[in-house]
Amino acid sequence: MDEQDSDQLQFRRRDAAECKTFIAALLKLAFAQGKQRDDRWMADSAAARMADDALVWWNKLGEEVQGSWKLLSQAMLSEYRPMFYGGSGEEAEKFILAVLEKAIEEGKGKDNEWIVTYIEPCFAGEALRWYTCLDSDTQENWKKLRQALLIQYPRGGIGGPAVNLVPSAPTAASFVPAPKATLRGRIKISNSSSSTIHYLSKSLPSGKRVVSTSSIADALELEWSISSDGLQTLSIPGSQIPGYNLLGVKWRLDDTSQQNNYLGLCVVDSQTNSTSISSFPGDLLTNAWKISTDDRRSDSILTVSVLVGKEKLHSRWQDSWSGVWFSEEKYNSTYSAVSALVVTGTKPQGGPLMLREF
C-alpha cells in the first residue's frame, strides 16, 4: 500500500464488508511499515482513519478498547450481525451457520433465549415480513425457527443474490402473482391440542389416506399455478409418491347429503384418475382448491379453501392418528384445526409467500 492509498483509507461503519476490508488494509499497511506487532500503533492508525458514523462510535468506546488494536478490531467485528434478506436457500444455510458460530463464540450455543434475542434484528426485506408473520412459538424456539427457515427457503429455490437482494415491500393490493406462475410449498398443520409442528406426509399408511407427520424430511411438497380466479389443482412434483401426481379429496360416502359425510385427503394419478384410497366410494375432487388474496390484510397472505359447489368445507385434524379431513362446519368440530392448514412456499423472483387457512 503506497502513501496515497494509506491517506485515502477510511472506515465509515457502513457494513460488515467494509469493516473486513478496512481491517485487512490496515494490517497490510502495518506489515509494510513493520508495525504488525505494535498494538498501540495500529489502534492509533485505525482511530486516525475513522469517519462519519464510525468516528461517533469510536468516541463512545472506553479508553482500553481505543488504545488496543486487538480489542478495537474485535469490537469492530462484533458490531455486525449476520443479516438475512430471504434471497435463497443457500443464503438461509449461511445465515444459520453464522448465527451458530456467533453463539458458540459467545459460549451461548445451547442458550435458546440468547440466540432468538440475538437474531431478532437480523431479518430485513422480505425475510423480515416472513419472520414477523411467524407464530410466537416458532419465533421463540431456535430449533423450530431453523426448520422454518429451511422450509421457507429450500435449497435450489428461485431467489435473488444472497446479500444484495433487498426487494421493495409489496402492498396487499398490488400482490398479484403472474398468471400460470408455478409455486411450491409444504402444508403445515396446527391445532390447539398439539404444540408440535406437523405437515402433510408423503408416506402413505396402510389405509392409503394422506396423513400428517412431524418430520420435515417426510413432508410432502406441492406445486400449484396461481391465477386471479377459479379453482386450482395441487400437483405432487418429483415422484415423491410413486404412481401419483395430484393431491385430491374424496367423499367417504356416495350420498353427499348424508349427515357427517366428509372428504378425506388422498393422492391421485391424473392419467387414470385412480386414487390411493379404495375404501371411500364417493366422488373424487382434484380441482377443488380455491386460492385468493385477502385485500384486507397488509401482509400479502393468500387464503386457500376447499369448495364443493359454493360451500366451503372446514379442515379437521386428529393428532392421535394423524388424520386430516374436511367436513361441514357443524360436524367434527372437536377436531377443528385452529390455525387450519398453512402452506409456505416461494413465488418467482424470490419473494416469500404464505398460504393459510383451508
Coordinates of C-alpha atoms in Angstrom, one line a residue:
M1 CA 0.0 0.0 0.0
D2 CA 1.5 3.3 -1.1
E3 CA 1.3 6.6 0.9
Q4 CA -1.6 7.9 -1.2
D5 CA -3.6 4.8 -0.7
S6 CA -2.8 5.0 3.0
D7 CA -4.2 8.5 3.2
Q8 CA -7.4 7.5 1.5
L9 CA -8.0 4.5 3.8
Q10 CA -11.1 5.3 6.0
F11 CA -13.7 3.4 8.0
R12 CA -17.2 4.8 7.9
R13 CA -19.0 1.9 9.6
R14 CA -21.3 1.1 6.6
D15 CA -21.5 -2.6 6.8
A16 CA -19.6 -5.8 7.6
A17 CA -17.9 -6.0 4.2
E18 CA -16.4 -2.5 4.7
C19 CA -15.3 -3.4 8.2
K20 CA -13.4 -6.5 7.0
T21 CA -11.8 -4.7 4.1
F22 CA -10.6 -1.9 6.4
I23 CA -9.1 -4.3 8.9
A24 CA -7.3 -6.2 6.0
A25 CA -6.0 -3.0 4.5
L26 CA -4.7 -1.7 7.9
L27 CA -2.9 -5.0 8.5
K28 CA -1.3 -4.7 5.1
L29 CA -0.2 -1.2 6.0
A30 CA 1.2 -2.3 9.3
F31 CA 3.2 -5.1 7.7
A32 CA 4.6 -2.7 5.1
Q33 CA 5.9 -0.5 7.9
G34 CA 7.0 -3.3 10.2
K35 CA 4.3 -2.3 12.8
Q36 CA 2.2 -5.5 12.7
R37 CA 3.2 -6.3 16.4
D38 CA 2.7 -2.8 17.6
D39 CA -0.8 -3.0 19.2
R40 CA -0.9 0.7 20.2
W41 CA 0.4 2.0 16.8
M42 CA -2.3 0.0 14.9
A43 CA -5.0 1.2 17.3
D44 CA -3.9 4.9 16.8
S45 CA -3.7 4.3 13.0
A46 CA -7.2 3.0 13.0
A47 CA -8.5 5.9 15.1
A48 CA -7.0 8.4 12.7
R49 CA -9.0 6.8 9.8
M50 CA -12.4 6.8 11.5
A51 CA -15.0 8.9 9.7
D52 CA -18.8 9.7 9.9
D53 CA -20.7 7.2 12.0
A54 CA -17.5 5.2 12.7
L55 CA -16.0 8.3 14.4
V56 CA -19.1 8.7 16.6
W57 CA -19.0 5.1 17.5
W58 CA -15.2 5.2 18.3
N59 CA -15.7 8.2 20.6
K60 CA -18.1 6.2 22.8
L61 CA -15.6 3.3 23.4
G62 CA -13.7 3.0 26.6
E63 CA -10.0 4.1 26.7
E64 CA -8.8 0.5 27.0
V65 CA -10.5 -0.5 23.7
Q66 CA -9.5 2.7 22.0
G67 CA -5.8 2.1 22.9
S68 CA -5.6 -1.6 21.8
W69 CA -5.9 -2.8 18.2
K70 CA -6.7 -6.3 19.4
L71 CA -9.7 -5.1 21.4
L72 CA -10.7 -2.4 18.9
S73 CA -10.7 -4.9 15.9
Q74 CA -12.8 -7.3 18.0
A75 CA -15.2 -4.5 18.9
M76 CA -15.5 -3.5 15.2
L77 CA -16.3 -7.1 14.0
S78 CA -18.7 -7.7 16.8
E79 CA -20.8 -4.7 15.7
Y80 CA -22.1 -6.6 12.7
R81 CA -24.7 -9.3 13.0
P82 CA -25.4 -11.6 10.1
M83 CA -28.3 -10.3 8.0
F84 CA -30.9 -12.4 6.2
Y85 CA -32.8 -11.0 3.3
G86 CA -34.6 -14.1 2.1
G87 CA -32.8 -14.4 -1.2
S88 CA -32.3 -18.1 -1.5
G89 CA -31.9 -21.4 0.3
E90 CA -28.2 -21.1 0.2
E91 CA -28.4 -17.7 2.0
A92 CA -30.6 -19.3 4.6
E93 CA -28.0 -22.0 5.3
K94 CA -25.2 -19.5 5.5
F95 CA -27.3 -17.4 7.9
I96 CA -28.0 -20.3 10.2
L97 CA -24.3 -21.3 10.3
A98 CA -23.2 -17.7 11.0
V99 CA -25.7 -17.5 13.9
L100 CA -24.4 -20.8 15.3
E101 CA -20.8 -19.7 15.0
K102 CA -21.6 -16.5 16.9
A103 CA -23.5 -18.3 19.6
I104 CA -20.6 -20.8 20.1
E105 CA -18.1 -18.0 20.1
E106 CA -20.1 -16.3 22.9
G107 CA -20.5 -19.5 24.9
K108 CA -24.2 -19.5 24.1
G109 CA -24.5 -22.4 21.8
K110 CA -27.2 -24.1 24.0
D111 CA -28.9 -20.9 25.1
N112 CA -32.1 -20.7 23.2
E113 CA -33.2 -17.4 24.7
W114 CA -29.9 -15.7 23.9
I115 CA -30.0 -16.9 20.2
V116 CA -33.6 -15.9 19.5
T117 CA -33.0 -12.5 21.0
Y118 CA -29.7 -12.1 19.1
I119 CA -31.2 -12.8 15.7
E120 CA -34.4 -10.8 16.1
P121 CA -32.9 -7.7 14.4
C122 CA -31.1 -9.8 11.7
F123 CA -34.1 -10.1 9.3
A124 CA -34.5 -7.5 6.5
G125 CA -36.6 -7.0 3.4
E126 CA -39.0 -9.8 2.5
A127 CA -37.4 -12.0 5.2
L128 CA -38.5 -9.5 7.9
R129 CA -42.1 -9.7 6.6
W130 CA -42.0 -13.5 6.7
Y131 CA -40.4 -13.6 10.2
T132 CA -43.0 -11.1 11.6
C133 CA -45.8 -13.4 10.4
L134 CA -44.5 -16.4 12.2
D135 CA -46.3 -17.6 15.3
S136 CA -44.6 -16.7 18.6
D137 CA -43.8 -20.4 19.4
T138 CA -41.6 -20.6 16.3
Q139 CA -40.0 -17.1 16.8
E140 CA -39.0 -18.1 20.4
N141 CA -37.6 -21.5 19.6
W142 CA -34.3 -21.6 17.7
K143 CA -34.8 -25.3 16.7
K144 CA -38.2 -24.6 15.2
L145 CA -37.1 -21.3 13.6
R146 CA -34.2 -23.1 11.9
Q147 CA -36.6 -25.7 10.5
A148 CA -39.0 -22.9 9.3
L149 CA -36.1 -21.1 7.6
L150 CA -35.1 -24.2 5.7
I151 CA -38.7 -25.0 4.7
Q152 CA -39.5 -21.4 3.6
Y153 CA -36.2 -21.1 1.7
P154 CA -35.4 -24.6 0.2
R155 CA -32.1 -25.4 -1.4
G156 CA -32.1 -24.7 -5.1
G157 CA -35.2 -22.5 -4.8
I158 CA -35.5 -19.5 -7.1
G159 CA -34.1 -16.4 -5.4
G160 CA -32.0 -13.3 -6.0
P161 CA -28.4 -12.7 -4.9
A162 CA -27.8 -13.8 -1.3
V163 CA -26.7 -10.5 0.2
N164 CA -27.6 -7.8 -2.3
L165 CA -31.3 -8.6 -2.7
V166 CA -33.4 -6.0 -0.8
P167 CA -36.8 -6.2 -2.5
S168 CA -39.3 -3.4 -2.1
A169 CA -42.2 -4.3 0.2
P170 CA -45.4 -5.0 -1.8
T171 CA -48.8 -3.8 -0.7
A172 CA -51.6 -6.2 -0.3
A173 CA -53.5 -4.7 -3.2
S174 CA -50.5 -5.0 -5.6
F175 CA -49.6 -8.5 -4.7
V176 CA -51.0 -10.4 -7.7
P177 CA -48.8 -13.3 -8.9
A178 CA -48.4 -13.6 -12.6
P179 CA -50.9 -16.0 -14.3
K180 CA -49.6 -19.6 -14.5
A181 CA -46.7 -18.9 -12.2
T182 CA -45.7 -22.1 -10.5
L183 CA -45.3 -22.0 -6.8
R184 CA -44.1 -24.7 -4.4
G185 CA -44.6 -25.4 -0.7
R186 CA -45.5 -27.8 2.1
I187 CA -48.7 -27.9 4.1
K188 CA -48.2 -27.1 7.7
I189 CA -50.9 -28.2 10.2
S190 CA -51.6 -26.8 13.7
N191 CA -54.1 -27.5 16.4
S192 CA -54.7 -26.4 20.0
S193 CA -54.3 -30.0 21.1
S194 CA -50.6 -30.2 20.0
S195 CA -47.7 -27.9 20.2
T196 CA -45.7 -29.9 17.7
I197 CA -45.5 -28.7 14.1
H198 CA -47.0 -31.2 11.6
Y199 CA -47.0 -31.3 7.8
L200 CA -48.8 -33.4 5.2
S201 CA -46.8 -36.5 4.8
K202 CA -45.5 -38.1 1.6
S203 CA -45.6 -41.6 3.3
L204 CA -48.9 -43.3 3.0
P205 CA -50.1 -45.6 5.8
S206 CA -51.8 -48.9 5.2
G207 CA -55.2 -47.2 4.6
K208 CA -53.6 -45.1 1.9
R209 CA -55.1 -41.8 3.2
V210 CA -52.8 -38.8 3.3
V211 CA -51.9 -38.1 6.9
S212 CA -49.7 -35.8 8.9
T213 CA -46.1 -36.1 10.1
S214 CA -43.9 -34.1 12.5
S215 CA -40.8 -34.9 10.3
I216 CA -39.7 -32.2 7.8
A217 CA -37.8 -34.8 5.8
D218 CA -41.1 -36.7 5.4
A219 CA -43.2 -33.7 4.4
L220 CA -44.9 -33.6 1.1
E221 CA -44.0 -30.8 -1.3
L222 CA -46.8 -29.5 -3.6
E223 CA -46.9 -27.2 -6.6
W224 CA -49.7 -25.1 -7.9
S225 CA -50.4 -22.4 -10.5
I226 CA -51.9 -19.1 -9.3
S227 CA -54.5 -17.2 -11.3
S228 CA -56.8 -14.3 -10.2
D229 CA -59.9 -16.5 -10.1
G230 CA -61.2 -20.0 -10.4
L231 CA -60.3 -23.3 -8.7
Q232 CA -56.9 -24.8 -8.6
T233 CA -55.2 -28.2 -8.6
L234 CA -52.3 -29.1 -6.3
S235 CA -49.7 -31.3 -8.0
I236 CA -47.0 -33.5 -6.5
P237 CA -43.7 -33.0 -8.2
G238 CA -40.7 -35.2 -8.4
S239 CA -42.3 -38.7 -7.9
Q240 CA -42.4 -38.2 -4.2
I241 CA -45.3 -40.7 -4.0
P242 CA -44.7 -43.2 -6.9
G243 CA -47.7 -43.5 -9.2
Y244 CA -49.4 -40.4 -8.0
N245 CA -49.0 -36.7 -9.1
L246 CA -52.0 -34.8 -7.6
L247 CA -53.4 -34.1 -4.2
G248 CA -57.2 -34.6 -4.1
V249 CA -60.1 -35.1 -1.7
K250 CA -62.7 -37.9 -1.8
W251 CA -66.1 -38.3 -0.3
R252 CA -66.3 -41.1 2.3
L253 CA -69.9 -41.9 1.2
D254 CA -71.7 -41.9 -2.2
D255 CA -74.6 -39.8 -0.9
T256 CA -73.2 -36.4 -0.1
S257 CA -76.4 -35.4 1.6
Q258 CA -75.9 -37.9 4.4
Q259 CA -75.1 -36.5 7.8
N260 CA -71.5 -36.5 8.9
N261 CA -70.2 -37.3 5.4
Y262 CA -66.7 -35.9 4.9
L263 CA -63.8 -35.5 2.4
G264 CA -60.6 -37.5 3.1
L265 CA -57.3 -36.4 1.6
C266 CA -55.8 -38.7 -1.0
V267 CA -53.3 -38.8 -3.8
V268 CA -54.3 -39.2 -7.4
D269 CA -52.9 -40.5 -10.7
S270 CA -54.1 -37.9 -13.2
Q271 CA -53.7 -40.3 -16.1
T272 CA -56.1 -42.9 -14.8
N273 CA -58.0 -40.8 -12.2
S274 CA -57.2 -43.6 -9.7
T275 CA -56.7 -42.7 -6.0
S276 CA -54.8 -44.1 -3.1
I277 CA -57.9 -44.9 -1.1
S278 CA -60.3 -47.6 -2.3
S279 CA -62.4 -47.6 0.9
F280 CA -64.1 -44.3 0.0
P281 CA -66.8 -44.9 -2.7
G282 CA -67.7 -41.2 -3.0
D283 CA -66.8 -38.8 -5.7
L284 CA -63.2 -37.7 -6.2
L285 CA -62.3 -34.0 -6.4
T286 CA -59.0 -32.7 -7.6
N287 CA -59.9 -29.2 -8.8
A288 CA -61.4 -28.0 -5.6
W289 CA -58.8 -25.7 -4.1
K290 CA -59.7 -22.0 -4.1
I291 CA -56.7 -19.7 -3.7
S292 CA -57.1 -16.0 -3.4
T293 CA -55.6 -12.8 -1.9
D294 CA -57.3 -11.0 1.0
D295 CA -57.1 -7.3 0.3
R296 CA -58.0 -6.5 3.9
R297 CA -54.6 -7.9 5.0
S298 CA -51.4 -5.9 4.9
D299 CA -49.1 -9.0 4.8
S300 CA -49.9 -10.4 1.4
I301 CA -51.3 -13.7 2.8
L302 CA -53.1 -15.9 0.3
T303 CA -56.1 -17.9 1.6
V304 CA -56.8 -21.4 0.4
S305 CA -60.2 -23.1 0.7
V306 CA -61.8 -26.4 -0.3
L307 CA -65.0 -25.7 -2.1
V308 CA -67.7 -28.2 -3.1
G309 CA -70.2 -26.3 -5.3
K310 CA -70.4 -23.0 -3.4
E311 CA -69.9 -24.5 0.0
K312 CA -66.7 -24.1 1.9
L313 CA -65.7 -27.1 4.0
H314 CA -63.7 -26.9 7.2
S315 CA -60.4 -28.6 7.9
R316 CA -60.2 -31.2 10.6
W317 CA -57.2 -32.9 12.2
Q318 CA -56.9 -35.8 14.7
D319 CA -53.4 -35.7 16.3
S320 CA -53.5 -39.2 17.8
W321 CA -53.8 -41.0 14.5
S322 CA -52.5 -38.1 12.2
G323 CA -55.8 -38.0 10.2
V324 CA -56.7 -34.9 8.1
W325 CA -60.1 -34.4 6.5
F326 CA -62.7 -31.8 5.6
S327 CA -66.3 -31.6 6.7
E328 CA -69.2 -29.2 7.1
E329 CA -68.8 -26.7 10.0
K330 CA -71.4 -28.4 12.2
Y331 CA -69.6 -31.8 12.0
N332 CA -66.4 -33.0 13.8
S333 CA -66.0 -29.6 15.4
T334 CA -64.0 -31.3 18.2
Y335 CA -61.2 -31.8 15.7
S336 CA -61.2 -28.4 14.2
A337 CA -57.8 -27.1 13.1
V338 CA -57.3 -23.9 15.0
S339 CA -54.7 -22.5 12.6
A340 CA -56.0 -24.7 9.8
L341 CA -53.6 -25.8 7.1
V342 CA -50.8 -23.4 6.3
V343 CA -48.8 -23.7 3.1
T344 CA -45.5 -21.9 2.9
G345 CA -43.6 -21.5 -0.3
T346 CA -41.8 -19.1 -2.6
K347 CA -43.1 -17.1 -5.5
P348 CA -41.0 -16.4 -8.6
Q349 CA -38.3 -13.7 -8.2
G350 CA -37.6 -14.9 -4.6
G351 CA -40.3 -13.1 -2.6
P352 CA -41.7 -15.2 0.2
L353 CA -45.3 -16.4 0.1
M354 CA -47.5 -17.9 2.7
L355 CA -50.9 -19.5 2.1
R356 CA -53.1 -20.2 5.0
E357 CA -56.4 -21.3 6.1
F358 CA -58.3 -24.1 4.4

